[in-house]
Coordinates of C-alpha atoms and ligand atoms in Angstrom, one line a residue:
M1 CA 0.0 0.0 0.0
T2 CA 1.3 3.4 -0.8
R3 CA 0.4 6.7 0.9
T4 CA -0.1 8.5 -2.4
P5 CA -1.3 6.3 -5.1
A6 CA 1.4 6.1 -7.8
P7 CA 0.5 9.0 -10.1
A8 CA -1.2 7.5 -13.2
S9 CA 1.3 7.7 -16.0
P10 CA -1.2 7.9 -18.9
P11 CA -0.1 6.6 -22.2
A12 CA 0.8 9.6 -24.4
A13 CA -1.8 9.2 -27.1
V14 CA -5.4 10.1 -26.3
G15 CA -7.7 8.2 -28.6
P16 CA -11.5 7.8 -29.1
S17 CA -13.9 8.5 -26.2
F18 CA -15.0 5.7 -23.9
G19 CA -18.5 7.0 -24.7
T20 CA -18.4 5.1 -28.0
L21 CA -18.5 1.8 -26.0
A22 CA -21.3 -0.1 -24.5
L23 CA -20.5 1.0 -20.9
A24 CA -22.9 2.0 -18.2
P25 CA -23.3 5.8 -17.6
A26 CA -21.9 5.3 -14.0
Q27 CA -18.8 3.7 -15.4
L28 CA -18.3 6.5 -18.0
E29 CA -18.6 9.0 -15.1
N30 CA -16.1 7.0 -13.1
L31 CA -13.6 6.9 -16.0
A32 CA -13.9 10.7 -16.5
G33 CA -13.3 11.1 -12.7
L34 CA -10.1 9.0 -13.1
G35 CA -8.9 11.4 -15.8
Y36 CA -9.2 8.8 -18.6
V37 CA -10.1 11.2 -21.3
G38 CA -9.8 8.9 -24.3
M39 CA -8.9 5.3 -24.9
T40 CA -5.3 4.2 -25.4
P41 CA -4.6 2.4 -28.7
V42 CA -4.7 -1.0 -27.0
Q43 CA -8.1 -0.1 -25.4
A44 CA -9.5 1.3 -28.6
A45 CA -8.5 -1.9 -30.5
S46 CA -9.6 -4.5 -27.9
L47 CA -12.5 -3.1 -25.9
P48 CA -15.2 -3.1 -28.6
L49 CA -14.4 -6.8 -29.2
A50 CA -14.0 -7.7 -25.5
L51 CA -17.3 -6.1 -24.5
A52 CA -19.0 -8.1 -27.2
G53 CA -17.8 -11.2 -25.5
T54 CA -15.1 -12.3 -27.9
D55 CA -12.0 -14.2 -26.8
L56 CA -8.9 -12.2 -27.5
I57 CA -5.2 -12.5 -27.8
V58 CA -3.8 -9.0 -27.2
Q59 CA -0.3 -7.9 -27.7
A60 CA 0.3 -5.3 -25.1
Q61 CA 2.9 -4.1 -22.6
T62 CA 2.9 -2.4 -19.3
G63 CA 2.0 1.2 -19.7
S64 CA -0.3 0.6 -22.6
G65 CA -3.5 0.7 -20.5
K66 CA -3.9 -3.1 -20.9
T67 CA -5.2 -3.6 -17.4
A68 CA -8.2 -1.3 -17.9
A69 CA -8.8 -3.1 -21.2
F70 CA -9.5 -6.5 -19.5
A71 CA -10.8 -5.0 -16.3
L72 CA -13.6 -3.1 -18.1
A73 CA -14.5 -6.4 -19.9
L74 CA -14.6 -8.6 -16.8
L75 CA -16.5 -5.9 -14.8
A76 CA -19.1 -5.8 -17.6
N77 CA -19.5 -9.5 -17.4
L78 CA -20.2 -9.5 -13.6
E79 CA -23.7 -10.7 -12.7
L80 CA -24.4 -8.9 -9.5
T81 CA -28.1 -9.6 -9.1
D82 CA -28.0 -13.4 -8.5
A83 CA -29.3 -13.5 -4.9
T84 CA -28.5 -17.2 -4.5
R85 CA -24.8 -16.8 -5.0
P86 CA -24.0 -13.2 -4.1
F87 CA -20.3 -13.6 -3.7
A88 CA -19.2 -16.4 -6.1
V89 CA -16.0 -15.9 -8.0
Q90 CA -16.9 -14.7 -11.5
A91 CA -13.6 -13.5 -12.8
L92 CA -10.0 -14.7 -12.4
V93 CA -6.9 -12.8 -13.5
L94 CA -3.7 -14.9 -13.5
C95 CA -0.5 -12.8 -13.2
P96 CA 3.2 -13.9 -13.1
T97 CA 4.2 -11.9 -10.0
R98 CA 2.8 -10.5 -6.8
E99 CA 3.8 -7.0 -7.8
L100 CA 1.8 -7.2 -11.0
A101 CA -1.1 -8.8 -9.2
D102 CA -1.2 -5.9 -6.7
Q103 CA -1.1 -3.3 -9.6
V104 CA -3.9 -5.2 -11.4
T105 CA -6.0 -5.3 -8.2
N106 CA -5.6 -1.6 -7.6
E107 CA -6.7 -0.8 -11.2
I108 CA -9.7 -3.1 -11.0
R109 CA -10.7 -1.5 -7.7
R110 CA -10.5 1.9 -9.2
L111 CA -12.7 0.9 -12.2
A112 CA -15.1 -1.1 -9.9
R113 CA -16.0 2.1 -8.0
S114 CA -18.9 2.8 -10.3
E115 CA -20.8 -0.1 -8.7
D116 CA -21.5 -0.7 -5.0
N117 CA -19.9 -3.6 -3.3
I118 CA -17.8 -5.4 -5.9
K119 CA -15.2 -7.4 -4.0
T120 CA -11.7 -8.0 -5.5
L121 CA -9.2 -10.3 -3.7
T122 CA -5.5 -10.8 -4.4
L123 CA -4.2 -14.3 -3.9
C124 CA -0.4 -14.6 -4.2
G125 CA 2.4 -16.6 -2.5
G126 CA 4.7 -15.3 0.2
V127 CA 1.9 -14.6 2.7
P128 CA 0.1 -17.1 4.9
L129 CA -2.7 -19.2 3.3
R130 CA -4.9 -18.9 6.3
N131 CA -5.8 -15.2 6.0
Q132 CA -6.5 -15.7 2.4
Q133 CA -8.8 -18.6 3.1
T134 CA -10.8 -16.5 5.6
S135 CA -11.1 -13.7 2.9
L136 CA -12.3 -16.4 0.5
E137 CA -14.9 -17.6 2.9
H138 CA -16.3 -14.0 3.0
G139 CA -16.6 -14.2 -0.8
A140 CA -15.2 -12.3 -3.7
H141 CA -16.4 -11.5 -7.2
I142 CA -13.0 -11.1 -8.7
V143 CA -9.8 -12.9 -7.9
V144 CA -6.3 -11.8 -9.0
G145 CA -3.4 -14.0 -8.3
T146 CA -0.3 -16.0 -9.2
P147 CA -0.8 -19.6 -10.5
G148 CA 0.9 -21.4 -7.7
R149 CA -1.1 -19.9 -5.0
I150 CA -4.4 -20.2 -6.9
I151 CA -3.7 -23.9 -7.2
D152 CA -3.1 -24.2 -3.5
H153 CA -6.6 -22.7 -2.9
L154 CA -8.2 -24.9 -5.5
E155 CA -6.7 -28.0 -4.0
R156 CA -7.8 -27.1 -0.6
G157 CA -11.3 -26.4 -1.9
A158 CA -11.2 -22.9 -0.6
L159 CA -11.5 -21.4 -4.1
K160 CA -14.3 -22.6 -6.5
L161 CA -14.5 -21.5 -10.1
D162 CA -17.8 -23.0 -11.2
A163 CA -19.5 -19.6 -11.4
L164 CA -16.6 -18.0 -13.4
N165 CA -17.4 -16.2 -16.6
T166 CA -14.2 -14.4 -17.4
L167 CA -10.6 -15.8 -17.3
V168 CA -7.7 -13.4 -18.0
F169 CA -4.0 -14.4 -18.6
D170 CA -2.0 -11.2 -17.9
E171 CA 1.6 -11.1 -19.2
A172 CA 1.2 -14.6 -20.4
D173 CA 4.6 -14.8 -22.0
R174 CA 6.2 -14.0 -18.7
M175 CA 4.1 -16.7 -16.9
L176 CA 5.4 -19.2 -19.5
D177 CA 9.0 -18.0 -19.0
M178 CA 8.6 -18.7 -15.3
G179 CA 7.5 -22.3 -16.1
F180 CA 3.8 -21.9 -15.2
F181 CA 2.3 -23.6 -18.3
D182 CA 1.1 -26.7 -16.4
D183 CA -0.2 -24.7 -13.5
I184 CA -2.2 -22.4 -15.9
A185 CA -3.5 -25.5 -17.7
K186 CA -4.6 -27.1 -14.4
I187 CA -6.5 -23.9 -13.4
A188 CA -8.1 -23.3 -16.8
D189 CA -9.4 -26.9 -16.8
Q190 CA -11.3 -26.1 -13.6
C191 CA -13.1 -23.2 -15.2
P192 CA -16.5 -23.6 -16.9
R193 CA -16.3 -24.1 -20.7
Q194 CA -18.8 -21.3 -21.2
R195 CA -16.7 -18.3 -20.5
Q196 CA -14.7 -15.4 -22.0
T197 CA -11.0 -15.8 -22.1
L198 CA -8.6 -12.9 -22.6
L199 CA -4.9 -13.4 -23.1
F200 CA -2.4 -10.5 -22.8
S201 CA 1.2 -10.9 -23.8
A202 CA 4.0 -8.6 -24.8
T203 CA 5.6 -11.2 -27.1
Y204 CA 4.4 -14.3 -28.9
P205 CA 6.7 -17.2 -28.2
E206 CA 5.5 -20.7 -29.2
G207 CA 3.9 -21.5 -25.9
I208 CA 1.4 -18.6 -26.3
V209 CA 0.1 -20.3 -29.5
K210 CA -0.3 -23.6 -27.6
L211 CA -2.0 -21.8 -24.7
S212 CA -4.4 -20.0 -26.9
Q213 CA -5.3 -23.1 -29.0
R214 CA -6.1 -25.0 -25.9
F215 CA -8.0 -22.4 -23.8
L216 CA -9.4 -19.7 -26.1
R217 CA -12.4 -20.1 -28.4
A218 CA -12.2 -18.6 -31.9
P219 CA -10.0 -15.8 -30.5
K220 CA -9.4 -12.6 -32.4
E221 CA -5.9 -11.1 -32.4
V222 CA -5.2 -7.5 -31.4
K223 CA -1.8 -6.1 -32.2
V224 CA -0.8 -2.5 -31.6
R225 CA 2.7 -1.6 -32.5
A226 CA 4.7 0.2 -29.9
Q227 CA 5.5 3.7 -31.0
V228 CA 8.0 6.3 -29.8
D229 CA 6.7 9.8 -29.4
A230 CA 9.7 11.9 -30.5
A231 CA 8.3 15.0 -29.0
Q232 CA 8.2 13.3 -25.6
I233 CA 11.4 11.3 -25.7
E234 CA 14.8 12.7 -26.8
Q235 CA 16.9 9.8 -28.2
R236 CA 20.7 10.0 -28.4
F237 CA 23.1 7.3 -29.6
Y238 CA 26.8 7.1 -28.7
E239 CA 29.3 4.8 -30.3
V240 CA 31.5 3.0 -27.8
R241 CA 34.3 0.5 -27.7
E242 CA 33.6 -2.6 -25.6
D243 CA 36.3 -1.6 -23.0
E244 CA 34.8 1.9 -22.5
R245 CA 31.1 0.9 -22.3
L246 CA 30.6 0.8 -18.5
H247 CA 32.7 4.0 -18.0
A248 CA 30.5 5.7 -20.7
V249 CA 27.5 5.1 -18.5
S250 CA 29.0 7.1 -15.7
L251 CA 29.9 9.8 -18.2
L252 CA 26.3 10.0 -19.3
L253 CA 25.1 10.2 -15.7
Q254 CA 27.6 12.9 -14.8
H255 CA 26.7 15.0 -17.8
F256 CA 22.9 14.7 -17.8
R257 CA 22.4 14.2 -14.0
P258 CA 19.0 12.5 -14.2
V259 CA 17.4 11.9 -10.8
S260 CA 16.2 8.4 -11.7
T261 CA 17.7 6.2 -14.4
L262 CA 16.8 2.8 -15.6
A263 CA 19.8 1.2 -17.3
F264 CA 19.2 -1.9 -19.4
C265 CA 21.8 -4.6 -19.9
N266 CA 21.5 -7.7 -22.1
T267 CA 22.9 -10.1 -19.4
K268 CA 22.8 -10.6 -15.7
Q269 CA 26.6 -10.4 -15.5
Q270 CA 26.7 -7.0 -17.2
C271 CA 24.0 -5.8 -14.7
R272 CA 26.2 -6.9 -11.8
D273 CA 29.3 -5.4 -13.3
L274 CA 27.8 -2.1 -14.0
A275 CA 26.1 -1.8 -10.6
E276 CA 29.6 -2.5 -9.0
V277 CA 31.3 0.1 -11.2
L278 CA 28.7 2.7 -10.4
K279 CA 28.7 2.0 -6.7
A280 CA 32.5 2.2 -6.6
Q281 CA 32.2 5.7 -8.1
G282 CA 29.8 6.8 -5.4
Y283 CA 26.4 6.3 -7.1
L284 CA 23.5 4.8 -5.3
A285 CA 22.9 2.1 -7.9
L286 CA 21.1 -1.3 -7.5
A287 CA 20.8 -4.3 -9.8
L288 CA 17.6 -6.1 -10.6
H289 CA 18.0 -9.5 -12.1
G290 CA 16.3 -12.9 -12.0
E291 CA 18.5 -14.3 -9.2
L292 CA 17.2 -12.0 -6.5
E293 CA 14.8 -13.5 -3.8
Q294 CA 11.4 -11.9 -3.7
R295 CA 12.2 -9.9 -0.6
E296 CA 15.4 -8.5 -2.1
R297 CA 13.5 -7.6 -5.3
D298 CA 10.8 -5.9 -3.3
Q299 CA 13.4 -3.8 -1.5
V300 CA 15.2 -2.8 -4.7
L301 CA 11.9 -1.8 -6.3
V302 CA 10.7 0.2 -3.3
Q303 CA 14.0 2.1 -3.2
F304 CA 14.0 3.0 -6.8
A305 CA 10.3 3.9 -7.0
N306 CA 10.5 6.2 -3.9
R307 CA 13.6 8.0 -5.3
S308 CA 16.2 6.8 -2.8
C309 CA 18.2 4.9 -5.5
S310 CA 19.5 6.9 -8.6
V311 CA 20.2 4.1 -11.0
L312 CA 18.4 0.7 -11.4
V313 CA 20.4 -1.6 -13.6
A314 CA 18.2 -4.4 -15.0
T315 CA 17.8 -7.1 -17.6
D316 CA 14.7 -6.9 -19.8
V317 CA 13.2 -10.0 -18.2
A318 CA 13.6 -8.6 -14.7
A319 CA 12.2 -5.2 -15.7
R320 CA 9.1 -6.5 -17.3
G321 CA 6.0 -5.3 -15.6
L322 CA 7.9 -2.5 -13.8
D323 CA 5.8 0.7 -13.8
I324 CA 7.7 3.7 -12.5
A325 CA 5.9 6.9 -12.8
Q326 CA 8.8 9.4 -12.8
L327 CA 11.8 8.2 -14.8
E328 CA 14.0 10.9 -16.2
A329 CA 16.3 8.7 -18.3
V330 CA 16.7 5.2 -19.8
I331 CA 20.2 4.1 -20.7
N332 CA 20.6 1.2 -23.1
V333 CA 24.0 0.0 -21.9
D334 CA 23.8 -2.7 -24.5
T335 CA 21.8 -2.4 -27.7
T336 CA 19.1 -5.0 -27.9
P337 CA 18.9 -7.1 -31.1
D338 CA 15.1 -6.9 -30.9
P339 CA 14.0 -3.5 -32.2
Q340 CA 10.5 -3.7 -30.6
L341 CA 12.2 -4.3 -27.3
H342 CA 14.2 -1.1 -27.8
I343 CA 11.0 0.9 -28.3
H344 CA 9.5 -0.7 -25.2
R345 CA 12.6 0.0 -23.1
I346 CA 12.7 3.7 -24.0
G347 CA 9.0 4.1 -23.6
R348 CA 9.5 3.8 -19.9
T349 CA 10.6 7.4 -19.8
G350 CA 8.7 10.4 -21.0
R351 CA 5.4 9.5 -19.4
A352 CA 2.7 11.8 -18.2
D353 CA 3.7 14.9 -20.0
A354 CA 7.3 14.8 -18.6
K355 CA 10.1 14.8 -21.2
G356 CA 12.3 11.8 -21.2
L357 CA 15.9 11.1 -22.2
A358 CA 16.8 7.8 -23.9
L359 CA 20.6 7.3 -24.2
S360 CA 21.9 4.3 -26.1
L361 CA 25.4 2.9 -26.3
A362 CA 26.4 0.8 -29.4
S363 CA 29.6 -0.8 -30.4
L364 CA 30.5 -1.5 -34.0
D365 CA 29.3 -5.1 -33.5
E366 CA 25.9 -3.7 -32.7
M367 CA 25.4 -1.6 -35.7
G368 CA 23.2 -4.3 -37.3
S369 CA 20.8 -4.0 -34.3
V370 CA 20.8 -0.2 -34.6
G371 CA 19.8 -0.6 -38.3
K372 CA 16.8 -2.6 -37.3
I373 CA 15.8 0.0 -34.8
E374 CA 16.0 2.7 -37.5
L375 CA 13.7 0.6 -39.7
V376 CA 11.2 0.1 -37.0
Q377 CA 11.1 3.7 -35.9
G378 CA 11.1 4.9 -39.5
G379 CA 14.1 7.2 -39.3
E380 CA 17.8 7.4 -38.7
V381 CA 19.1 7.6 -35.1
Q382 CA 21.1 10.6 -34.0
W383 CA 24.8 10.1 -33.1
Y384 CA 26.6 12.2 -30.5
P385 CA 30.3 12.0 -29.6
L386 CA 31.2 10.7 -26.1
A387 CA 33.9 13.4 -26.0
E388 CA 31.2 16.0 -25.8
L389 CA 30.1 14.8 -22.4
T390 CA 31.3 17.0 -19.6
P391 CA 30.8 16.2 -16.0
A392 CA 28.7 18.7 -14.1
P393 CA 30.4 19.9 -10.9
G394 CA 29.4 18.3 -7.6
G395 CA 30.3 14.6 -8.2
P396 CA 27.7 11.9 -8.5
L397 CA 24.2 13.1 -7.9
R398 CA 22.7 11.9 -4.7
P399 CA 19.0 10.7 -4.8
P400 CA 16.7 13.1 -3.0
M401 CA 15.3 10.5 -0.6
V402 CA 16.5 7.8 1.8
T403 CA 14.5 4.7 2.8
L404 CA 13.8 3.7 6.4
Q405 CA 12.7 0.2 7.0
I406 CA 10.3 -0.4 9.9
V407 CA 10.1 -3.9 11.2
G408 CA 6.3 -4.6 11.1
G409 CA 3.7 -4.3 8.3
R410 CA 0.2 -5.3 7.4
K411 CA 0.6 -8.3 9.8
E412 CA 0.9 -5.8 12.6
K413 CA -2.0 -3.7 11.1
I414 CA 0.4 -0.8 10.4
R415 CA -1.1 1.6 7.8
A416 CA 0.7 4.3 5.8
G417 CA -1.2 6.9 7.8
D418 CA 0.2 5.6 11.1
V419 CA 3.8 6.1 9.8
L420 CA 3.0 9.5 8.4
G421 CA 1.4 10.4 11.7
A422 CA 4.4 9.3 13.7
L423 CA 6.8 11.4 11.5
T424 CA 4.6 14.5 11.4
G425 CA 3.3 14.3 15.0
D426 CA 5.7 13.9 17.9
A427 CA 8.8 13.6 15.6
G428 CA 8.0 17.0 14.3
F429 CA 8.7 16.7 10.5
S430 CA 6.5 18.2 7.8
A431 CA 4.5 16.1 5.4
A432 CA 6.6 17.5 2.6
Q433 CA 9.7 15.8 4.0
V434 CA 8.0 12.4 3.8
G435 CA 7.8 10.5 0.5
K436 CA 6.2 7.3 -0.5
I437 CA 5.2 4.8 2.2
N438 CA 5.0 1.1 1.2
V439 CA 3.4 -1.2 3.7
N440 CA 4.3 -4.8 3.0
E441 CA 3.3 -8.0 4.9
F442 CA 6.1 -7.8 7.5
S443 CA 7.9 -4.6 6.8
T444 CA 7.1 -1.0 6.1
Y445 CA 9.3 1.3 4.0
V446 CA 9.1 5.0 4.2
A447 CA 11.1 7.5 2.1
V448 CA 12.2 10.6 3.9
D449 CA 14.1 13.6 2.7
R450 CA 17.9 12.8 2.6
Q451 CA 18.5 15.9 4.8
I452 CA 16.5 14.5 7.7
A453 CA 17.4 10.8 7.4
D454 CA 19.4 10.5 10.6
Q455 CA 17.1 12.5 12.7
A456 CA 14.0 10.7 11.3
L457 CA 15.7 7.4 12.1
K458 CA 16.5 8.5 15.7
R459 CA 13.1 9.9 16.4
L460 CA 11.1 7.0 14.9
S461 CA 13.2 4.6 16.9
A462 CA 12.6 6.6 20.1
G463 CA 8.9 7.1 19.5
T464 CA 6.0 4.9 18.7
V465 CA 4.0 3.8 15.6
K466 CA 0.4 2.9 16.4
G467 CA 1.2 3.2 20.1
K468 CA 4.0 0.7 19.9
R469 CA 7.8 0.9 19.9
V470 CA 9.2 -0.2 16.5
K471 CA 12.6 -1.2 15.2
V472 CA 13.8 1.0 12.4
R473 CA 16.9 0.9 10.1
L474 CA 18.3 2.7 7.2
L475 CA 18.0 0.8 4.0
Q476 CA 21.2 1.5 2.1
A477 CA 20.9 1.5 -1.7
Ligands
LIG501 P1 -1.2 -0.5 -17.6 O1 -0.7 -0.6 -19.0 O2 -2.5 -1.2 -17.5 O3 -0.3 -0.8 -16.5 O4 -1.7 1.1 -17.4 C1 -0.7 2.1 -17.4 C2 -1.3 3.4 -16.7 O5 -2.2 4.1 -17.5 C3 -2.0 3.1 -15.4 O6 -1.6 4.0 -14.4 C4 -3.5 3.4 -15.7 O7 -4.2 3.8 -14.6 C5 -3.3 4.4 -16.8 N1 -4.4 4.4 -17.8 C6 -5.0 3.3 -18.4 N2 -5.9 3.7 -19.3 C7 -5.9 5.0 -19.4 C8 -6.6 6.0 -20.2 N3 -7.5 5.6 -21.1 N4 -6.3 7.3 -20.0 C9 -5.4 7.7 -19.1 N5 -4.7 6.8 -18.3 C10 -4.9 5.5 -18.4

């Protein structure tokens, strides 16, 4: 849970009005209230079909508005007047990770506000089964979860899918990457045959075809090509030798001084190497790759999203699904051989009316990949000399915030407001000095202004949160 909901980073293009769709007036009002002025390209292409009940295979990525595309369809399918089964599960969304499941649940809840009393439940691993079972006993219309945990509940008989009318596979390619095919198949086999199935995937590996042949009925395909808005994102290419690549990243950081940077590498090893080089130079940099445990991954993401880490170094697979609202720069440390992936990488910056900077390093060996990028984006890339980069004075930029970790989270019934209250009450800080607050199961993370970090740590440790003493430590990026 965050204190301030992550600011929506609306996809740049505003398309046709939602008023052209068969949606209830209350939903149209709700969408207007959310600031959804027009449909995104993915929504415009998929919603008319989805609302007509068609099974769909949609090629869509994070940031495209895909969640609302399937959420509006599953909400429209809900039967809320059946008094005999008021809280039977009618829609199930399968997601690869807990983070994505949380994001999806939040979006569904926002869109479900137009009706009274729609219950949405998240069921993911890493938290005790028992609490989830109790929630299931109270009933839910919509369940969002990861395959392993959904199976646990099905096997225990806690979750029943016989009243289901909509099944969604979100980021299906990633679920297959993670080896979930058999689990997904097991779950889909327990759903009624009469249903609508919607599959969303950024790429179409072979497994997706297999999945759709087995579980979708006469599906229509929706493809929307990723586009770069040149007015929104400034792209610069730099030619590098292999032995100067990692150093070139720090030259870029020193010259442009972006507050938050996502740096993409093609391999885990390159991620680790770059994070080490940057740390050695005094940057607060963290690496995100497939070998982190869930807890480590959570901590890395929290620190990057709350602006207490300057550079997140990631592989494409690890960064999938990551939705960061404010990202000043993307650096392509290695050029990707997949031009669509390049467009997707740089589309992470320049969201929500802010200008973004996309900096790409390419060696002579990578010129073939650069050529493919030029073909896909319909124009030549602009080259700039490394020699022109001049470090701004002041050394490596420090991130504006620092993260404090409080031992205790949802389990202890801590809420974001309790932490904010502790900092702005007895501890005497202003709300402006407190950033994002993430309450997880067992830990709470609060970002505070770098200037007050030590004092905030002392005063929180000496005071109370929710009337109790708490253990607090600095989380070092
Ligand atoms: P998603 O691709 O589903 O992760 O959505 C990306 C972001 O766009 C989320 O913060 C949504 O709340 C937001 N969003 C989705 N649809 C629209 C829309 N039609 N207009 C403005 N923002 C939207």
